PDB file of C-alpha atoms in Angstrom:
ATOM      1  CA  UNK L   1      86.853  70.416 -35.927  1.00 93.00           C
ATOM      2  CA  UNK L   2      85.497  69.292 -39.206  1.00 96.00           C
ATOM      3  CA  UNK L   3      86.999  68.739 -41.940  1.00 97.00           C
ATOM      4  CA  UNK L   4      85.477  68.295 -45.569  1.00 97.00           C
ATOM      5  CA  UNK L   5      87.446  66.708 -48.608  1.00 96.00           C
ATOM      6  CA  UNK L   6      86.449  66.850 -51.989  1.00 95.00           C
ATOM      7  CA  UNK L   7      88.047  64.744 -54.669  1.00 94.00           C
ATOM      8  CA  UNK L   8      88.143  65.989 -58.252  1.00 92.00           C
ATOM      9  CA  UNK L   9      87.784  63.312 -60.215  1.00 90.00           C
ATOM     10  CA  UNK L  10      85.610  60.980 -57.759  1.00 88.00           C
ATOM     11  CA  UNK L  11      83.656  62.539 -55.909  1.00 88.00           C
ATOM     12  CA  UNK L  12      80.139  63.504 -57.138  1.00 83.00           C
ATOM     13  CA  UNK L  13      76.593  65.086 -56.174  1.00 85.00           C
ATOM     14  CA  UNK L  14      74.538  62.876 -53.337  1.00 74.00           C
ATOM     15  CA  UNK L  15      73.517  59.577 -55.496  1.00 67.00           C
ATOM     16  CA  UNK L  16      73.563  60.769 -58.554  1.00 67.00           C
ATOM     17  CA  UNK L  17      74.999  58.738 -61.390  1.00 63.00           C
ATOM     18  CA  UNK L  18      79.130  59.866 -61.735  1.00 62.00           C
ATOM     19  CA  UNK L  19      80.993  60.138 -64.001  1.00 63.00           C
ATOM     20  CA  UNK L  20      78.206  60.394 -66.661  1.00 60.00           C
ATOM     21  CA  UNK L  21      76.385  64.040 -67.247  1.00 60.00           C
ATOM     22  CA  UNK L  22      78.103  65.069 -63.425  1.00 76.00           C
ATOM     23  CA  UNK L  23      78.803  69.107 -63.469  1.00 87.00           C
ATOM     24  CA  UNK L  24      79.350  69.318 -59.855  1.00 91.00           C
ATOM     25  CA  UNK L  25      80.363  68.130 -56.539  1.00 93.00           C
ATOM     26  CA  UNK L  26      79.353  68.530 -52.657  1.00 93.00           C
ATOM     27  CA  UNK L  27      80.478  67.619 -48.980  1.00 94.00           C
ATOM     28  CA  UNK L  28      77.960  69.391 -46.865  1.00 94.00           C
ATOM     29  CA  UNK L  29      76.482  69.244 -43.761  1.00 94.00           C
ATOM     30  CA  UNK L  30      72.995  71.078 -43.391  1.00 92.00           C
ATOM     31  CA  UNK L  31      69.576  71.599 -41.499  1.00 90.00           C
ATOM     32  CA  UNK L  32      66.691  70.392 -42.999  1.00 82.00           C
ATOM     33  CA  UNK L  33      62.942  68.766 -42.110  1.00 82.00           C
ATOM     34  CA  UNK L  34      63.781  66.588 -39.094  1.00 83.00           C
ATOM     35  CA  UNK L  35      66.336  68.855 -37.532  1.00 84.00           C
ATOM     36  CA  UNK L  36      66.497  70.502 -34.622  1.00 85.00           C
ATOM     37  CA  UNK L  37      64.234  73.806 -34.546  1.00 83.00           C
ATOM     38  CA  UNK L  38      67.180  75.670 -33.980  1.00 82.00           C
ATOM     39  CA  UNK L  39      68.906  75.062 -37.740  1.00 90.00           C
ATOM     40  CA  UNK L  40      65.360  76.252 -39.220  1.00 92.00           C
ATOM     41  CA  UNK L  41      64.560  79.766 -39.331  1.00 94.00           C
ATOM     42  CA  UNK L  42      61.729  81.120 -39.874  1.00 93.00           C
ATOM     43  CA  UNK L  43      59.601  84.256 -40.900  1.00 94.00           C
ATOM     44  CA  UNK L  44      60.406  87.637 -39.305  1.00 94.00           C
ATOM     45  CA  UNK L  45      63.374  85.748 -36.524  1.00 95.00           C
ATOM     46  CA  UNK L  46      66.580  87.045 -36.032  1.00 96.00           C
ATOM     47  CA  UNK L  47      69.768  84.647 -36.757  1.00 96.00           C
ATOM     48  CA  UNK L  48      73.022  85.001 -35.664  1.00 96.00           C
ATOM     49  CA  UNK L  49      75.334  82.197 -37.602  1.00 97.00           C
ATOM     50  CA  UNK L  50      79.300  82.512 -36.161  1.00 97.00           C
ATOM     51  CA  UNK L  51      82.013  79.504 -37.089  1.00 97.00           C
ATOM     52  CA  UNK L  52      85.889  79.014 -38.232  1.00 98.00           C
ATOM     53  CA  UNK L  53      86.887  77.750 -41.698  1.00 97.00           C
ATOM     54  CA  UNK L  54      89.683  77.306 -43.083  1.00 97.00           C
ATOM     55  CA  UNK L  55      90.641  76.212 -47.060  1.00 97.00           C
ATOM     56  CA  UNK L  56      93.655  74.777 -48.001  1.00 95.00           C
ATOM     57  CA  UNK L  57      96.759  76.234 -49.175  1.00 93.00           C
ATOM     58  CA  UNK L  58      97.069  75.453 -53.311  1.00 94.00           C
ATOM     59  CA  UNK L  59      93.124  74.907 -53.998  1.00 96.00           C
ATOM     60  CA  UNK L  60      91.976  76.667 -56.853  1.00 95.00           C
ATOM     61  CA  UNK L  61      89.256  78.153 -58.510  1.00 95.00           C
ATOM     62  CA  UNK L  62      86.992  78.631 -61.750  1.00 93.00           C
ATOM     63  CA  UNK L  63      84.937  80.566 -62.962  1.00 91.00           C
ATOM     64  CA  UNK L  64      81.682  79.117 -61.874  1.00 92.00           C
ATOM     65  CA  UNK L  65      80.386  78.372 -57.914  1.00 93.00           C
ATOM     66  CA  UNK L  66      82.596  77.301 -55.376  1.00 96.00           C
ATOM     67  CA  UNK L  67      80.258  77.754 -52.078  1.00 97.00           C
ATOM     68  CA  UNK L  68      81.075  77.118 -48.529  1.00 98.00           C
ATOM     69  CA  UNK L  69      78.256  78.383 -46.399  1.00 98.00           C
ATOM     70  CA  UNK L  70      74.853  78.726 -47.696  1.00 97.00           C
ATOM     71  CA  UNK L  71      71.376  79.925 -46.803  1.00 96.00           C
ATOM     72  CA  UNK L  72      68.429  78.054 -48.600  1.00 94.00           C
ATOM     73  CA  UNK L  73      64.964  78.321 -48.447  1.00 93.00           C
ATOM     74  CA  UNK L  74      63.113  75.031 -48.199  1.00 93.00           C
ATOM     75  CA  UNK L  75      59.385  75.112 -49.714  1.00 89.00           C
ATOM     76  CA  UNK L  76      57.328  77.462 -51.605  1.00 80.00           C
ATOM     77  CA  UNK L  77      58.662  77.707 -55.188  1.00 75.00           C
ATOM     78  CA  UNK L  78      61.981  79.765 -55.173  1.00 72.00           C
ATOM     79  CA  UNK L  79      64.496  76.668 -53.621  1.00 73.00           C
ATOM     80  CA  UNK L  80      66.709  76.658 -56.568  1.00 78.00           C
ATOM     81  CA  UNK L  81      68.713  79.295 -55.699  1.00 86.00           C
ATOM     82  CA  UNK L  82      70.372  80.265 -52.542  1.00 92.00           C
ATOM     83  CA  UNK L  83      69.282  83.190 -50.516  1.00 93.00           C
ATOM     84  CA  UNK L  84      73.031  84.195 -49.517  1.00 95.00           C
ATOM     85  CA  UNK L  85      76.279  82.314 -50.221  1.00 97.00           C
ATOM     86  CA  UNK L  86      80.433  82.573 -49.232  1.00 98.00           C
ATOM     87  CA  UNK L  87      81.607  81.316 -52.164  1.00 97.00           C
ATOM     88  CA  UNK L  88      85.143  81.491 -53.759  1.00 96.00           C
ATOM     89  CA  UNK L  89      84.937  82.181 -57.677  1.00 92.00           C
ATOM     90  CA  UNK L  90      87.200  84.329 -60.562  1.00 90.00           C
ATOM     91  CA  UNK L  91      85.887  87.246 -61.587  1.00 84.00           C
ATOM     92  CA  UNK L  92      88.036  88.296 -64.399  1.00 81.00           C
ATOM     93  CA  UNK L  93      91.288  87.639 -64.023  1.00 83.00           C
ATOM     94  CA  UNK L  94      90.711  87.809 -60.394  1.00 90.00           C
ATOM     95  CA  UNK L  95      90.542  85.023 -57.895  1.00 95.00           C
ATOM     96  CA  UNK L  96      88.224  85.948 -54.623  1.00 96.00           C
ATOM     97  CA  UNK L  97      86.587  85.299 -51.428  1.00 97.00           C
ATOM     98  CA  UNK L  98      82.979  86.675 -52.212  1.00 97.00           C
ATOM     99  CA  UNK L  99      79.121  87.223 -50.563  1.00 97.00           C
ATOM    100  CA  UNK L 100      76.603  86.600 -52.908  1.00 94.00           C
ATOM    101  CA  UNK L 101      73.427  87.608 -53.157  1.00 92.00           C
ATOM    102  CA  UNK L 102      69.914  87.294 -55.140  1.00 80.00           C
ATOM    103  CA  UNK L 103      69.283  90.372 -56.822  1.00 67.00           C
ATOM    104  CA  UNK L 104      65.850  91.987 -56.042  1.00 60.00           C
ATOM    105  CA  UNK L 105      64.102  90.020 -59.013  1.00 63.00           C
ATOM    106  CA  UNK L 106      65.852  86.486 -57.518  1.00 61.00           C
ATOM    107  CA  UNK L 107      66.987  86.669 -61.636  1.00 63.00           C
ATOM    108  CA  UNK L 108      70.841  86.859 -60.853  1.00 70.00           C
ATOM    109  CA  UNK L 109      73.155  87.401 -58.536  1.00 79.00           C
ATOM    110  CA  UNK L 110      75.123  90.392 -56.484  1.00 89.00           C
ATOM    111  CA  UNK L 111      78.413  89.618 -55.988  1.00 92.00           C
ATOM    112  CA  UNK L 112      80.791  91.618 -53.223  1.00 95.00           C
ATOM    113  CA  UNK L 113      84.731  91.334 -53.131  1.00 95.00           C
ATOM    114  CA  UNK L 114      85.812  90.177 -49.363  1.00 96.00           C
ATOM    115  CA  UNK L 115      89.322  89.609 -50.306  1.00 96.00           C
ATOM    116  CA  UNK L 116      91.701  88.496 -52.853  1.00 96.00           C
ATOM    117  CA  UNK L 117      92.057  84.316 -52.450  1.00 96.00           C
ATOM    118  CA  UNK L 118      95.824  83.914 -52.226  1.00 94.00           C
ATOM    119  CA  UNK L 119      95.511  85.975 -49.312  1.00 95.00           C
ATOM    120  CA  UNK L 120      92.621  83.886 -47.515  1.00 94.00           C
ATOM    121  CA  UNK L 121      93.872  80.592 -47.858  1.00 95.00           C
ATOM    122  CA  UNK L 122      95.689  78.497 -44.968  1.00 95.00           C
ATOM    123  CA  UNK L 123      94.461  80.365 -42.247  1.00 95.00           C
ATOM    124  CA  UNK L 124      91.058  80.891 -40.049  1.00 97.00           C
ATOM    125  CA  UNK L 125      88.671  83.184 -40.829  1.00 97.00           C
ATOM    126  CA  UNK L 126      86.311  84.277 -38.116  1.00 97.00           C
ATOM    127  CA  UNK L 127      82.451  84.385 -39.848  1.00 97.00           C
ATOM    128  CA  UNK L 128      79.626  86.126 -38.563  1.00 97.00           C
ATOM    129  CA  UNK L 129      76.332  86.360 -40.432  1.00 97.00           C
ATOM    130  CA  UNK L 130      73.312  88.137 -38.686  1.00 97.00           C
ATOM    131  CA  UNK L 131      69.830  88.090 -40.555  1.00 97.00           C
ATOM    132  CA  UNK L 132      66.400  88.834 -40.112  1.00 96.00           C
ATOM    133  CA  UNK L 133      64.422  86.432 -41.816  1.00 95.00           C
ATOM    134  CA  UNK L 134      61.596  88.938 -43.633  1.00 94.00           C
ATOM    135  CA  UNK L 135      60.917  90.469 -47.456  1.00 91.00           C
ATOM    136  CA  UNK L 136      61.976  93.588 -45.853  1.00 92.00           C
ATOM    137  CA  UNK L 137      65.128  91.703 -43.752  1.00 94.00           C
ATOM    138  CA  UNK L 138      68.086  92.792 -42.577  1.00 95.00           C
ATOM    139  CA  UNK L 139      71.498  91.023 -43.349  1.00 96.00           C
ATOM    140  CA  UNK L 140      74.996  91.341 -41.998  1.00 96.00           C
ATOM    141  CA  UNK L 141      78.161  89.683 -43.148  1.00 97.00           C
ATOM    142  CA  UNK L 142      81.603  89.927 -41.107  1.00 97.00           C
ATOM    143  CA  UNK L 143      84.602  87.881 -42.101  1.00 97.00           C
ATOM    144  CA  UNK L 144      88.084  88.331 -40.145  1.00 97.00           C
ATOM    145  CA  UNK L 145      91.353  86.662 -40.261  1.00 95.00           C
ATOM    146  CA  UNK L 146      93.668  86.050 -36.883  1.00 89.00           C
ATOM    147  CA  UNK L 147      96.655  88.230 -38.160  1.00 90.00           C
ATOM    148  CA  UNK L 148      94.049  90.992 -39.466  1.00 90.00           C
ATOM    149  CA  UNK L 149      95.022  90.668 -43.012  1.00 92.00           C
ATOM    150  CA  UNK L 150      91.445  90.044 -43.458  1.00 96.00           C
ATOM    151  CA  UNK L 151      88.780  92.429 -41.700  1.00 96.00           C
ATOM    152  CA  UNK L 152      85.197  92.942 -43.961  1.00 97.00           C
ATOM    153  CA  UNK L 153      82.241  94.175 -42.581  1.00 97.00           C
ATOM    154  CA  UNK L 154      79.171  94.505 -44.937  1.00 96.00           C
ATOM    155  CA  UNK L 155      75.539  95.435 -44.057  1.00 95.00           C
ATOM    156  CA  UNK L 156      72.638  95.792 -46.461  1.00 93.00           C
ATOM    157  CA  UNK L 157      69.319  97.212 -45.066  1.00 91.00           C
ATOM    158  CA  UNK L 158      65.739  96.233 -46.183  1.00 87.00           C
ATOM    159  CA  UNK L 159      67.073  93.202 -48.476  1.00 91.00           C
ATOM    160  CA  UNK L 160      64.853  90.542 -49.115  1.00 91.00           C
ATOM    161  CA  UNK L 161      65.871  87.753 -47.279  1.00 93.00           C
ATOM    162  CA  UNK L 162      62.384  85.343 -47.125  1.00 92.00           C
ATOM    163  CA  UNK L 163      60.934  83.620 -50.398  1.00 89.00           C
ATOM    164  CA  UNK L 164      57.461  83.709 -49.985  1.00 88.00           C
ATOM    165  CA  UNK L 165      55.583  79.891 -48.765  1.00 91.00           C
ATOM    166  CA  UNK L 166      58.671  79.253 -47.492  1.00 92.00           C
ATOM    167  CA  UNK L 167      58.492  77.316 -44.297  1.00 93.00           C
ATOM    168  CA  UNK L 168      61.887  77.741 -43.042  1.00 95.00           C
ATOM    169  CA  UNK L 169      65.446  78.813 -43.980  1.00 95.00           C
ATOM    170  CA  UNK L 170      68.418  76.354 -43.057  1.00 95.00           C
ATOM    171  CA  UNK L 171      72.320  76.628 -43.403  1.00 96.00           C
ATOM    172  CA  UNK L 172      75.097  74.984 -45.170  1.00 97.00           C
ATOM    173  CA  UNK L 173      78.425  74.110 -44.204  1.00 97.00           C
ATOM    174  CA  UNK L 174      80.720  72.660 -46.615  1.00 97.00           C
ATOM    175  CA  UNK L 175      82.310  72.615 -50.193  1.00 96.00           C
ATOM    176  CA  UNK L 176      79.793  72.640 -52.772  1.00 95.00           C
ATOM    177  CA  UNK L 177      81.775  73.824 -56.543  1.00 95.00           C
ATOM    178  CA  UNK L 178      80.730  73.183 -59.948  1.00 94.00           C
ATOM    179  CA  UNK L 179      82.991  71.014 -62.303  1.00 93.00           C
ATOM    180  CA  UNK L 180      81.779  72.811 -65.445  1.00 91.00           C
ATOM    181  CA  UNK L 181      85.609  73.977 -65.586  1.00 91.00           C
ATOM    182  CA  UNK L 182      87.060  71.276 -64.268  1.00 90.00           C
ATOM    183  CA  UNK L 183      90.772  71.489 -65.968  1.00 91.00           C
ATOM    184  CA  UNK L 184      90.914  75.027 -63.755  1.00 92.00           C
ATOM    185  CA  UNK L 185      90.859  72.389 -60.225  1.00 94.00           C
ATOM    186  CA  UNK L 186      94.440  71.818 -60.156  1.00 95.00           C
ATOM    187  CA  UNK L 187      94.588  69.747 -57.019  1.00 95.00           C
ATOM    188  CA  UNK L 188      93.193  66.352 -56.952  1.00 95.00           C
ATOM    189  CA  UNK L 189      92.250  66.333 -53.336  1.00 96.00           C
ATOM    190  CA  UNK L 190      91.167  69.826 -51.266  1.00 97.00           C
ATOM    191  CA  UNK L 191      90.254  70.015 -48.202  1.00 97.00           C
ATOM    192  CA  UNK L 192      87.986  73.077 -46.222  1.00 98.00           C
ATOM    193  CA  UNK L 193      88.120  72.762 -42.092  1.00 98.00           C
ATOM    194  CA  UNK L 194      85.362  74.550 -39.688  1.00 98.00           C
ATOM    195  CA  UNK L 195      85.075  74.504 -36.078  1.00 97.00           C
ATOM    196  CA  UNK L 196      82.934  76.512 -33.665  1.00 97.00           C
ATOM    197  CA  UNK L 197      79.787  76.451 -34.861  1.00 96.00           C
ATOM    198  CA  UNK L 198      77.297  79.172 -33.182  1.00 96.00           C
ATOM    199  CA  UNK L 199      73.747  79.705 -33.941  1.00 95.00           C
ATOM    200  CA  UNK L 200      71.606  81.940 -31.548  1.00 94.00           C
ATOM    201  CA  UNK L 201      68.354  83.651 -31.862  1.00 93.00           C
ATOM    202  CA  UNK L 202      66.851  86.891 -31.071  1.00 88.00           C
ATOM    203  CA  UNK L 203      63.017  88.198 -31.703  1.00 82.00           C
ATOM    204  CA  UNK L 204      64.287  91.602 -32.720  1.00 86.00           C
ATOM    205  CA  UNK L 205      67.558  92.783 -34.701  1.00 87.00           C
ATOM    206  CA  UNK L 206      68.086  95.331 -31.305  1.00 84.00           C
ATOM    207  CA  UNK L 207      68.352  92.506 -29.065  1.00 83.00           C
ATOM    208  CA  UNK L 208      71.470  91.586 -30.928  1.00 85.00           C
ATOM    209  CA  UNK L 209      74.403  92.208 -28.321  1.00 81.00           C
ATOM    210  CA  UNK L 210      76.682  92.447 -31.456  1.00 77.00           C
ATOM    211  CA  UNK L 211      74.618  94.882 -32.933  1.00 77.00           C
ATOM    212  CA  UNK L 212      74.172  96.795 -29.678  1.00 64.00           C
ATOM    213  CA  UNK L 213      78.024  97.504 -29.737  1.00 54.00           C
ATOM    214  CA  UNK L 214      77.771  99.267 -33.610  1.00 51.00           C
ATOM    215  CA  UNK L 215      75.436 101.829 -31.676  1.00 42.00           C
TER     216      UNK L 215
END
């Protein structure tokens, strides 16, 4: 198990200069150019990502980005911006577990509802995410909890999941939030655990033995 603490009003971004112009905060783990082939997909593969995490009872949110997986694309000239995040964030008076998405022009984002946050926190939530790495992709999202309180299951067909000259897509594990709102972080310390990582690989999206099952 891993376990991932953030520290309000220490921690900052990588090397850059805190406390001075800081608006946000990471503890991440993540593929990138000298990992292992297996963290980096690439155009037209099919990626199944499956882990455990868990977020501490008590930690809040704000209005801005609070990630804890990503998918990024690394090269070509669309990196910015994450292909497909879980994030936890308020929308409106609401607090929530949410997917997010680029929209079709990469210009903002689509934002789904898994669950309300109270109701997430404290326990393990099972994660699967299935893609197919391709303009015309394929992308699955499934996110349980042990004492089914929690049971989402999203698919969206023919989304664009590849930024063209990309070389590769990698994941993200971690916290990653923005600190543009920080008097909304209550808690001076929060912590995020995962555990059983899973990546595996498929040529075609009807190899997937997951998939197979929803026939």
């Amino acid at each position: 198990m891993l376990r991932f603490f953030l520290h309000r009003d220490l921690d900052g971004d990588r090397n850059k200069e805190w406390p001075l112009g800081k608006s946000r905060q990471r503890n991440e783990i993540k593929g990138y150019g000298g990992s292992d082939e297996g963290l980096k997909a690439t155009e037209g593969q099919v990626t199944r990502y499956t882990w455990l995490f868990r977020v501490n009872e008590g930690m809040t949110l704000t209005q801005k980005f609070c990630h804890f997986f990503q998918l990024k694309a690394v090269g070509g000239n669309d990196i910015a911006t994450p292909l497909f995040t879980i994030s936890g964030s308020r929308s409106g008076e609401r607090d929530q577990l949410e997917l997010r998405l680029q929209t079709s022009d990469h210009a903002s984002w689509q934002r789904i509802p898994v669950c309300d946050w109270k109701v997430c926190q404290n326990q393990w939530l099972s994660c699967e995410i299935i893609v197919r790495f391709h303009e015309e992709g394929y992308l699955r999202a499934r996110i349980e909890s042990r004492d089914g309180s929690i049971s989402f299951m999203k698919e969206f067909p023919e989304i664009d999941t590849w930024r063209e000259g990309s070389e590769f897509v990698r994941p993200k594990w971690g916290i990653y939030r923005s600190l543009e709102d920080r008097e909304s972080i209550l808690q001076k310390e929060d912590v995020v655990s995962f555990s059983q990582f899973r990546i595996q690989e498929w040529s075609q999206l009807s190899s997937v033995p997951s998939l197979k099952r929803q026939e």
